[in-house]
Short mmCIF file of C-alpha atoms in Angstrom, two decimals:
data_model
loop_
_atom_site.label_atom_id
_atom_site.label_comp_id
_atom_site.label_asym_id
_atom_site.label_seq_id
_atom_site.Cartn_x
_atom_site.Cartn_y
_atom_site.Cartn_z
CA MET A 1055 0.34 5.39 -45.59
CA THR A 1056 3.08 7.95 -46.29
CA ALA A 1057 6.76 7.19 -45.73
CA ALA A 1058 6.90 9.68 -42.78
CA ARG A 1059 3.89 7.99 -41.04
CA SER A 1060 5.36 4.58 -41.61
CA MET A 1061 8.65 5.71 -40.09
CA THR A 1062 6.89 7.28 -37.06
CA LEU A 1063 4.93 4.08 -36.43
CA ALA A 1064 8.06 1.94 -36.84
CA LEU A 1065 9.89 4.15 -34.30
CA SER A 1066 7.04 4.01 -31.86
CA LEU A 1067 6.82 0.21 -32.04
CA SER A 1068 10.57 -0.20 -31.61
CA THR A 1069 10.49 2.18 -28.57
CA LEU A 1070 7.71 0.13 -26.99
CA ALA A 1071 9.61 -3.08 -27.69
CA GLY A 1072 12.61 -1.60 -26.00
CA CYS A 1073 10.65 -0.60 -22.88
CA ALA A 1074 9.12 -4.03 -22.30
CA THR A 1075 11.21 -6.76 -20.72
CA GLU A 1076 10.59 -10.06 -22.47
CA LEU A 1077 9.67 -12.79 -20.10
CA PRO A 1078 11.15 -16.12 -21.20
CA ALA A 1079 8.72 -19.04 -21.10
CA ALA A 1080 10.51 -21.10 -18.52
CA GLY A 1081 13.80 -21.91 -16.89
CA VAL A 1082 16.50 -19.94 -15.01
CA ALA A 1083 16.24 -17.24 -17.72
CA ARG A 1084 12.68 -16.60 -16.66
CA GLY A 1085 13.80 -16.58 -12.98
CA GLU A 1086 16.35 -13.99 -13.79
CA VAL A 1087 13.68 -11.65 -15.24
CA LEU A 1088 11.32 -12.34 -12.40
CA TYR A 1089 14.19 -11.56 -9.96
CA GLN A 1090 14.23 -7.94 -11.14
CA ASN A 1091 11.30 -7.32 -8.71
CA CYS A 1092 13.29 -8.85 -5.80
CA SER A 1093 16.43 -6.95 -6.65
CA GLN A 1094 14.84 -3.67 -5.62
CA CYS A 1095 15.46 -4.67 -1.93
CA HIS A 1096 17.75 -7.75 -2.10
CA GLY A 1097 20.06 -6.17 -4.62
CA ASP A 1098 21.19 -7.25 -8.11
CA ASP A 1099 23.73 -9.59 -6.49
CA GLY A 1100 21.35 -10.89 -3.83
CA TYR A 1101 23.47 -9.77 -0.95
CA GLY A 1102 20.63 -7.83 0.66
CA SER A 1103 20.49 -4.36 2.18
CA THR A 1104 20.96 -3.33 5.72
CA LEU A 1105 19.19 -0.05 4.86
CA VAL A 1106 15.86 -1.75 4.01
CA HIS A 1107 16.43 -4.76 6.23
CA ALA A 1108 16.52 -7.15 3.38
CA PRO A 1109 18.51 -10.32 4.02
CA ALA A 1110 21.20 -11.86 1.81
CA ILE A 1111 19.55 -14.56 -0.25
CA ALA A 1112 22.18 -15.35 -2.89
CA GLY A 1113 23.11 -19.02 -2.87
CA LEU A 1114 20.44 -20.14 -0.44
CA PRO A 1115 19.16 -23.62 -1.30
CA LYS A 1116 16.37 -23.78 -3.74
CA TRP A 1117 14.17 -25.83 -1.40
CA TYR A 1118 14.45 -23.16 1.29
CA LEU A 1119 13.70 -20.25 -0.99
CA GLU A 1120 10.67 -21.97 -2.45
CA ALA A 1121 9.40 -22.81 1.00
CA GLN A 1122 9.85 -19.28 2.28
CA LEU A 1123 8.25 -17.67 -0.79
CA THR A 1124 5.31 -20.02 -0.48
CA ASN A 1125 5.09 -19.32 3.33
CA PHE A 1126 4.93 -15.56 2.68
CA GLN A 1127 2.25 -16.08 -0.04
CA ILE A 1128 -0.09 -18.28 2.08
CA GLY A 1129 0.43 -16.21 5.34
CA TRP A 1130 2.56 -18.73 7.18
CA ARG A 1131 5.20 -16.05 7.41
CA GLY A 1132 5.05 -12.26 7.38
CA ALA A 1133 1.39 -12.10 8.35
CA HIS A 1134 1.93 -10.94 11.95
CA ALA A 1135 1.23 -7.28 12.86
CA ASP A 1136 4.60 -6.85 14.48
CA ASP A 1137 6.65 -8.26 11.51
CA VAL A 1138 7.40 -4.98 9.80
CA GLU A 1139 9.86 -6.51 7.32
CA GLY A 1140 7.72 -9.63 6.71
CA LEU A 1141 4.69 -7.52 5.91
CA LYS A 1142 6.84 -5.84 3.18
CA MET A 1143 7.83 -9.18 1.76
CA ARG A 1144 4.32 -10.58 1.89
CA PRO A 1145 2.86 -8.57 -1.00
CA MET A 1146 6.10 -8.72 -2.94
CA SER A 1147 5.98 -12.58 -2.77
CA ARG A 1148 2.53 -12.47 -4.20
CA THR A 1149 3.73 -10.73 -7.29
CA ILE A 1150 5.10 -14.17 -8.30
CA LYS A 1151 1.94 -15.62 -9.71
CA SER A 1152 2.38 -19.31 -10.05
CA ALA A 1153 4.15 -22.25 -8.31
CA ALA A 1154 6.21 -22.73 -11.46
CA ASP A 1155 7.46 -19.13 -11.19
CA VAL A 1156 8.30 -19.54 -7.52
CA MET A 1157 10.35 -22.57 -8.57
CA VAL A 1158 12.25 -20.78 -11.30
CA VAL A 1159 13.00 -17.63 -9.36
CA SER A 1160 14.23 -19.77 -6.47
CA GLU A 1161 16.43 -21.70 -8.88
CA TYR A 1162 17.89 -18.50 -10.20
CA VAL A 1163 18.62 -17.13 -6.69
CA ALA A 1164 20.05 -20.42 -5.50
CA GLY A 1165 22.48 -20.23 -8.42
CA MET A 1166 23.82 -16.78 -7.43
CA PRO A 1167 27.18 -16.90 -5.68
CA ALA A 1168 26.92 -16.47 -1.92
CA LYS A 1169 29.13 -14.07 -0.04
CA LYS A 1170 30.22 -13.76 3.53
CA SER A 1171 28.69 -10.62 5.01
CA GLU A 1172 30.51 -8.14 7.11
CA SER A 1173 29.98 -7.94 10.87
CA THR A 1174 27.77 -5.10 12.05
CA LEU A 1175 27.22 -6.11 15.71
CA HIS A 1176 29.35 -6.93 18.67
CA GLY A 1177 29.00 -10.25 20.46
CA ASP A 1178 30.92 -12.70 22.57
CA VAL A 1179 32.11 -15.42 20.12
CA ALA A 1180 32.96 -17.86 22.88
CA LYS A 1181 29.55 -17.60 24.47
CA GLY A 1182 27.88 -17.81 21.01
CA GLN A 1183 29.94 -20.98 20.23
CA ALA A 1184 28.70 -22.62 23.44
CA ALA A 1185 25.12 -21.65 22.79
CA TYR A 1186 25.37 -22.83 19.13
CA ALA A 1187 25.56 -26.40 20.25
CA VAL A 1188 21.72 -26.37 20.34
CA CYS A 1189 21.46 -24.89 16.88
CA SER A 1190 23.91 -27.37 15.44
CA ALA A 1191 21.49 -30.25 15.93
CA CYS A 1192 19.54 -28.98 12.86
CA HIS A 1193 21.69 -26.34 11.21
CA GLY A 1194 24.88 -28.47 11.44
CA VAL A 1195 28.15 -27.90 13.25
CA ASP A 1196 29.38 -26.06 10.19
CA GLY A 1197 26.13 -24.02 9.86
CA LYS A 1198 25.53 -25.28 6.39
CA GLY A 1199 22.01 -26.38 7.12
CA ASN A 1200 20.13 -29.61 6.61
CA GLU A 1201 17.33 -30.08 4.13
CA ALA A 1202 15.94 -33.13 5.92
CA MET A 1203 15.38 -31.00 9.07
CA LYS A 1204 14.27 -28.04 6.92
CA ALA A 1205 17.03 -26.08 8.52
CA PRO A 1206 18.61 -23.47 6.21
CA PRO A 1207 22.30 -22.66 6.06
CA LEU A 1208 23.27 -19.69 8.23
CA THR A 1209 26.79 -18.96 7.11
CA GLN A 1210 25.90 -16.34 4.50
CA ALA A 1211 23.32 -14.59 6.72
CA GLN A 1212 24.03 -11.11 8.02
CA ASP A 1213 24.49 -10.95 11.83
CA TRP A 1214 21.73 -8.30 12.22
CA TYR A 1215 19.36 -10.57 10.31
CA ILE A 1216 20.07 -13.45 12.55
CA VAL A 1217 19.48 -11.40 15.68
CA LYS A 1218 16.27 -9.97 14.23
CA GLN A 1219 14.90 -13.40 13.21
CA LEU A 1220 15.74 -14.90 16.55
CA GLY A 1221 13.85 -12.05 18.19
CA LYS A 1222 10.83 -12.66 15.92
CA PHE A 1223 10.83 -16.38 16.62
CA LYS A 1224 11.14 -15.81 20.33
CA GLY A 1225 8.33 -13.27 20.27
CA GLY A 1226 6.07 -15.46 18.15
CA VAL A 1227 6.20 -12.99 15.34
CA ARG A 1228 7.63 -15.75 13.11
CA GLY A 1229 6.74 -19.39 13.49
CA TYR A 1230 3.17 -18.58 14.74
CA GLU A 1231 1.52 -21.01 12.38
CA PRO A 1232 1.52 -24.57 13.92
CA LYS A 1233 1.15 -26.11 10.42
CA ASN A 1234 4.55 -24.65 9.58
CA ALA A 1235 6.27 -27.24 11.63
CA ALA A 1236 9.90 -26.23 11.02
CA ALA A 1237 9.29 -22.58 11.91
CA ALA A 1238 7.10 -23.59 14.94
CA THR A 1239 9.96 -25.79 16.21
CA MET A 1240 12.34 -22.86 15.71
CA LYS A 1241 9.96 -20.69 17.72
CA ASP A 1242 9.99 -23.07 20.63
CA ILE A 1243 13.74 -23.49 20.55
CA SER A 1244 14.38 -19.73 20.41
CA GLY A 1245 12.41 -19.43 23.63
CA GLY A 1246 15.56 -20.82 25.32
CA ILE A 1247 17.71 -17.87 24.24
CA ALA A 1248 17.85 -15.53 27.20
CA ASP A 1249 17.93 -12.14 25.61
CA GLU A 1250 19.20 -10.01 22.69
CA ALA A 1251 22.76 -10.13 24.05
CA ALA A 1252 22.69 -13.95 23.77
CA MET A 1253 21.33 -13.56 20.25
CA ARG A 1254 24.25 -11.23 19.40
CA ASP A 1255 26.70 -13.83 20.77
CA LEU A 1256 25.18 -16.48 18.55
CA ALA A 1257 25.33 -14.20 15.47
CA ALA A 1258 28.94 -13.28 16.27
CA TYR A 1259 29.89 -16.97 16.34
CA ILE A 1260 27.97 -17.83 13.13
CA GLN A 1261 29.83 -14.89 11.54
CA THR A 1262 33.09 -16.86 12.12
CA LEU A 1263 31.79 -19.98 10.28
CA PRO A 1264 33.15 -20.20 6.72
CA LEU A 1265 30.84 -20.33 3.75
CA MET B 1451 -24.84 9.19 -11.42
CA ILE B 1452 -21.51 8.65 -9.55
CA GLU B 1453 -23.06 5.82 -7.57
CA ALA B 1454 -23.77 4.08 -10.85
CA PHE B 1455 -20.02 3.56 -11.16
CA ILE B 1456 -19.09 3.21 -7.45
CA LEU B 1457 -21.48 2.40 -4.64
CA GLN B 1458 -22.24 4.76 -1.78
CA ALA B 1459 -21.67 2.63 1.28
CA SER B 1460 -21.29 5.20 4.03
CA SER B 1461 -23.57 7.69 5.65
CA TYR B 1462 -21.67 10.61 4.07
CA ALA B 1463 -20.92 9.28 0.67
CA SER B 1464 -23.97 10.98 -0.89
CA GLN B 1465 -22.86 14.32 0.58
CA ILE B 1466 -19.44 14.02 -1.07
CA ASP B 1467 -21.05 13.05 -4.28
CA ALA B 1468 -23.46 16.02 -4.18
CA LEU B 1469 -20.45 18.35 -3.64
CA ILE B 1470 -18.60 16.79 -6.56
CA TRP B 1471 -21.67 17.32 -8.70
CA MET B 1472 -22.00 20.93 -7.64
CA ILE B 1473 -18.38 21.47 -8.63
CA ILE B 1474 -18.77 19.63 -11.95
CA VAL B 1475 -21.93 21.64 -12.85
CA ILE B 1476 -20.66 25.10 -11.84
CA THR B 1477 -17.18 24.74 -13.39
CA GLY B 1478 -18.70 22.88 -16.45
CA VAL B 1479 -21.11 25.65 -17.21
CA TRP B 1480 -18.39 28.24 -17.00
CA PHE B 1481 -15.97 26.14 -19.03
CA PHE B 1482 -18.38 25.80 -21.91
CA ALA B 1483 -19.49 29.40 -21.64
CA ALA B 1484 -15.86 30.62 -21.80
CA GLU B 1485 -14.88 28.33 -24.59
CA GLY B 1486 -18.03 29.25 -26.50
CA VAL B 1487 -17.28 32.98 -26.24
CA PHE B 1488 -13.58 32.31 -27.13
CA PHE B 1489 -14.42 30.39 -30.35
CA TRP B 1490 -17.22 32.88 -31.31
CA LEU B 1491 -14.67 35.77 -31.05
CA ILE B 1492 -12.21 33.86 -33.22
CA TRP B 1493 -14.89 33.39 -35.84
CA ARG B 1494 -16.39 36.90 -35.46
CA PHE B 1495 -13.06 38.71 -35.86
CA ARG B 1496 -11.45 36.35 -38.28
CA ALA B 1497 -9.08 37.81 -40.92
CA ARG B 1498 -10.94 38.93 -44.05
CA PRO B 1499 -9.70 40.55 -47.17
CA GLY B 1500 -9.49 44.35 -46.81
CA GLY B 1501 -10.05 44.24 -43.06
CA ALA B 1502 -8.32 46.92 -40.99
CA PRO B 1503 -6.45 45.91 -37.78
CA ALA B 1504 -8.34 46.73 -34.58
CA ARG B 1505 -6.94 49.51 -32.47
CA TYR B 1506 -7.74 50.27 -28.90
CA VAL B 1507 -9.57 53.53 -28.39
CA ASP B 1508 -10.35 54.83 -24.94
CA ASP B 1509 -13.92 55.97 -25.38
CA PRO B 1510 -17.17 55.53 -23.39
CA GLU B 1511 -18.42 52.84 -25.70
CA GLU B 1512 -15.30 50.68 -25.00
CA HIS B 1513 -15.96 51.04 -21.24
CA ALA B 1514 -19.48 49.75 -21.74
CA LEU B 1515 -18.09 46.68 -23.59
CA LYS B 1516 -15.54 46.02 -20.90
CA TYR B 1517 -18.40 46.05 -18.29
CA LYS B 1518 -20.50 43.71 -20.40
CA TRP B 1519 -17.70 41.12 -21.18
CA ILE B 1520 -15.54 41.31 -18.13
CA GLU B 1521 -17.21 42.83 -15.05
CA ILE B 1522 -20.49 40.95 -15.24
CA PRO B 1523 -18.97 37.41 -15.71
CA HIS B 1524 -16.40 38.28 -13.13
CA ARG B 1525 -19.10 39.08 -10.45
CA LEU B 1526 -21.11 35.99 -11.49
CA ILE B 1527 -18.02 33.79 -11.00
CA LEU B 1528 -17.48 35.31 -7.60
CA VAL B 1529 -21.04 34.40 -6.66
CA CYS B 1530 -20.40 30.82 -7.85
CA ASP B 1531 -17.15 30.72 -5.86
CA VAL B 1532 -18.95 31.70 -2.70
CA ALA B 1533 -21.56 28.97 -3.37
CA LEU B 1534 -18.77 26.42 -3.82
CA ILE B 1535 -16.97 27.56 -0.69
CA ILE B 1536 -20.17 27.33 1.37
CA GLY B 1537 -20.90 23.83 0.03
CA ALA B 1538 -17.35 22.56 0.54
CA ILE B 1539 -17.04 24.04 4.11
CA THR B 1540 -20.44 22.57 5.05
CA VAL B 1541 -19.36 19.02 3.93
CA TRP B 1542 -15.90 19.37 5.43
CA SER B 1543 -17.43 20.52 8.75
CA ASP B 1544 -19.98 17.62 8.82
CA ILE B 1545 -17.38 14.97 7.98
CA LYS B 1546 -14.03 16.17 9.08
CA LEU B 1547 -14.59 18.69 11.85
CA SER B 1548 -17.42 16.95 13.59
CA MET B 1549 -17.15 13.65 15.56
CA PRO B 1550 -20.60 12.19 16.10
CA ALA B 1551 -21.21 9.78 18.91
CA THR B 1552 -19.61 6.53 17.80
CA ASP B 1553 -20.38 2.95 18.75
CA GLU B 1554 -16.95 1.42 18.36
CA THR B 1555 -13.31 2.19 17.57
CA VAL B 1556 -11.09 0.56 15.03
CA ARG B 1557 -7.32 1.20 14.93
CA ILE B 1558 -5.71 1.31 11.58
CA THR B 1559 -1.94 1.09 11.06
CA ALA B 1560 -0.35 1.56 7.71
CA GLN B 1561 3.16 0.37 6.80
CA GLN B 1562 5.09 -0.59 3.72
CA TRP B 1563 3.06 -2.48 2.39
CA ALA B 1564 0.27 -3.66 4.54
CA TRP B 1565 -2.65 -2.59 6.61
CA THR B 1566 -3.11 -3.73 10.21
CA PHE B 1567 -6.59 -3.42 11.76
CA GLN B 1568 -7.20 -3.68 15.45
CA HIS B 1569 -10.73 -4.48 16.18
CA VAL B 1570 -12.42 -4.54 19.55
CA GLY B 1571 -13.27 -8.08 20.68
CA PRO B 1572 -16.51 -9.27 22.16
CA ASP B 1573 -16.06 -7.15 25.23
CA GLY B 1574 -16.48 -4.01 23.07
CA GLN B 1575 -13.39 -2.37 24.58
CA MET B 1576 -10.16 -1.38 22.83
CA ASP B 1577 -6.77 -2.45 24.16
CA THR B 1578 -8.00 -5.44 26.01
CA GLU B 1579 -6.94 -9.02 25.61
CA ASP B 1580 -9.72 -10.03 23.34
CA ASP B 1581 -8.92 -7.44 20.65
CA ILE B 1582 -8.65 -8.92 17.20
CA VAL B 1583 -5.82 -7.84 14.97
CA SER B 1584 -5.96 -8.68 11.29
CA ILE B 1585 -3.74 -7.96 8.39
CA ASP B 1586 -5.17 -6.49 5.21
CA GLU B 1587 -8.86 -7.18 6.25
CA MET B 1588 -11.14 -4.95 8.19
CA HIS B 1589 -14.43 -6.32 9.64
CA ILE B 1590 -17.12 -3.87 10.67
CA GLN B 1591 -20.82 -3.97 11.29
CA VAL B 1592 -23.27 -2.23 9.07
CA GLY B 1593 -25.19 0.64 10.70
CA LYS B 1594 -22.62 1.20 13.53
CA ALA B 1595 -20.78 4.48 13.69
CA TYR B 1596 -17.03 3.87 13.96
CA LYS B 1597 -14.25 6.10 15.18
CA TYR B 1598 -10.99 5.33 13.50
CA GLU B 1599 -7.48 5.94 14.85
CA LEU B 1600 -5.06 6.08 11.84
CA MET B 1601 -1.37 5.91 12.07
CA ALA B 1602 1.71 5.01 9.96
CA LYS B 1603 4.82 3.11 10.99
CA ASP B 1604 7.26 4.30 8.34
CA VAL B 1605 6.31 6.72 5.56
CA LEU B 1606 3.24 8.68 4.43
CA HIS B 1607 0.26 6.51 3.47
CA SER B 1608 -3.37 7.31 2.76
CA PHE B 1609 -6.28 5.24 3.92
CA SER B 1610 -8.74 5.19 0.99
CA VAL B 1611 -12.12 3.52 0.91
CA PRO B 1612 -13.71 4.65 -2.34
CA VAL B 1613 -17.21 3.32 -1.51
CA PHE B 1614 -17.15 5.35 1.70
CA ARG B 1615 -15.74 8.40 -0.19
CA LEU B 1616 -13.17 8.38 2.57
CA LYS B 1617 -9.56 9.27 2.02
CA GLN B 1618 -7.28 10.18 4.86
CA ASP B 1619 -3.53 10.56 4.99
CA ALA B 1620 -1.63 8.57 7.52
CA ILE B 1621 1.43 10.32 8.95
CA PRO B 1622 4.23 8.66 10.95
CA GLY B 1623 4.21 9.99 14.52
CA ARG B 1624 0.61 11.15 14.52
CA VAL B 1625 -2.62 9.48 15.47
CA ILE B 1626 -5.35 10.91 13.13
CA THR B 1627 -8.91 10.34 14.17
CA GLY B 1628 -12.04 10.36 12.03
CA TRP B 1629 -15.25 8.46 11.63
CA PHE B 1630 -17.42 6.58 9.27
CA LYS B 1631 -20.75 4.79 9.40
CA PRO B 1632 -21.23 1.88 6.88
CA THR B 1633 -24.60 1.68 5.31
CA LEU B 1634 -24.22 -1.27 2.89
CA VAL B 1635 -23.36 -4.91 3.52
CA GLY B 1636 -20.67 -6.30 1.31
CA GLU B 1637 -16.97 -6.63 0.50
CA PHE B 1638 -15.20 -3.52 -0.62
CA ASP B 1639 -11.72 -2.35 -1.52
CA VAL B 1640 -9.33 -0.45 0.65
CA GLN B 1641 -6.29 1.03 -1.08
CA CYS B 1642 -3.31 3.24 -0.31
CA ALA B 1643 -3.71 6.60 -2.02
CA GLU B 1644 -0.28 8.01 -1.27
CA ILE B 1645 2.83 6.80 -3.09
CA CYS B 1646 4.71 4.87 -0.40
CA GLY B 1647 7.47 2.99 -2.16
CA ILE B 1648 7.79 0.24 -4.74
CA GLY B 1649 5.03 -1.86 -3.14
CA HIS B 1650 2.49 0.94 -3.07
CA GLY B 1651 0.41 -0.56 -5.92
CA ILE B 1652 0.24 -3.89 -4.24
CA MET B 1653 -0.96 -2.68 -0.86
CA PRO B 1654 -4.67 -3.35 -0.94
CA ALA B 1655 -6.89 -4.55 1.83
CA ARG B 1656 -10.38 -5.88 1.93
CA LEU B 1657 -13.25 -4.30 3.82
CA TYR B 1658 -16.03 -6.51 5.11
CA VAL B 1659 -19.14 -4.73 6.10
CA GLU B 1660 -21.20 -7.36 7.95
CA THR B 1661 -24.67 -7.90 9.34
CA PRO B 1662 -24.75 -8.07 13.22
CA GLU B 1663 -25.03 -11.90 12.91
CA ALA B 1664 -22.11 -12.28 10.52
CA HIS B 1665 -19.98 -9.90 12.51
CA ALA B 1666 -20.76 -11.84 15.74
CA ALA B 1667 -19.70 -15.04 13.92
CA TRP B 1668 -16.49 -13.43 12.76
CA LEU B 1669 -15.78 -12.24 16.30
CA ALA B 1670 -16.24 -15.70 17.54
CA SER B 1671 -13.74 -17.15 15.02
CA PRO B 1672 -11.71 -14.46 13.37
CA THR B 1673 -9.34 -15.07 10.51
CA HIS B 1674 -6.01 -13.64 11.34
CA TYR B 1675 -4.62 -13.56 7.90
CA LEU B 1676 -5.89 -14.04 4.42
CA ALA B 1677 -4.95 -17.34 2.92
CA TYR B 1678 -3.70 -16.79 -0.57
CA GLN B 1679 -4.17 -19.12 -3.55
CA PHE B 1680 -2.84 -18.93 -6.99
#
């Protein structure tokens, strides 16, 4: 092989090596690389995007992230014809090919610093606070969630996301699978919320809860 | 030949394949003829020691050569073009411009990144309470002619069923109708054939072409979503 051909081959190989992202064998480092797929919608910082209706996920507990990713994969969430955003998440969740990878990517996201999102809706905080008494039974008075009840923290969620999810629960678009007990419970409870205005009130109050 | 690589599972798949063959043969013959003449000319008029450069002379002999090498092939190609146009329009008319009597309707909705199929329920009527909506799986009965109503919720998509030789764009705001008649029982791929965002490549669906008995069984206990396993 001539020197010129050797150099061309070496350059080609180094270019290819530069293009490929190395996937670490395990651990949070592997989760970070896997997260690159998620960052397309949820953002590099995990703060979500109003534009593509992707919620903030940074700092959510690992148990909740794992559960939701698995729910999307097995069709317990995001498999309803009217769940436009869920149907987007469903195939994306399936790009994570093993339970071990679900765990490491959840661990990576859980380790990202959470941030309080800005208000985008108008609601009556006082009315929301009164209505939140029902929610506090599972999500806590401080909105920080309760793993034993499988209730996620709400304090970092965007207000538009809370309203949208409450609407989905109420309409049976989320929580439709009876085997998914926590979501099915949430579906039943959300039936007690009168309308979207009441959901906005709740979201407005949750916005006031500190991280 | 094409069906050796991908099955023909609709009533019009063979027509599409015949048209593709017609195009391959006609363009193939002309491609090899043109390349053959090209390389023969390169060899025939290659540079040789003592050769004089060719100069254009406007004489009757030159006109005869032009007729032989340009006019005759040109007219033959026009004849082939007409044959191709007649073939293509015939197939287009049969499949896209005609709507035969159909037995059933299926409503197909594309979105980023899923397919929703609304099937008629046991009552055989669309938009009634027993309709069956499924995500990423379409169940149809072999031998029945189906009218489809195709729409998109967000961006452009394209409903592509390779074994049917069917590919139809879905456009937000429009309901596009067409038809197909499955002829083979089996499970086949549905794919999106229009770039529709980052999840375009992971937007497949599964087509189940069933016998009347299997279809009746599915109608009796439909699966509403596909369970996924690692």
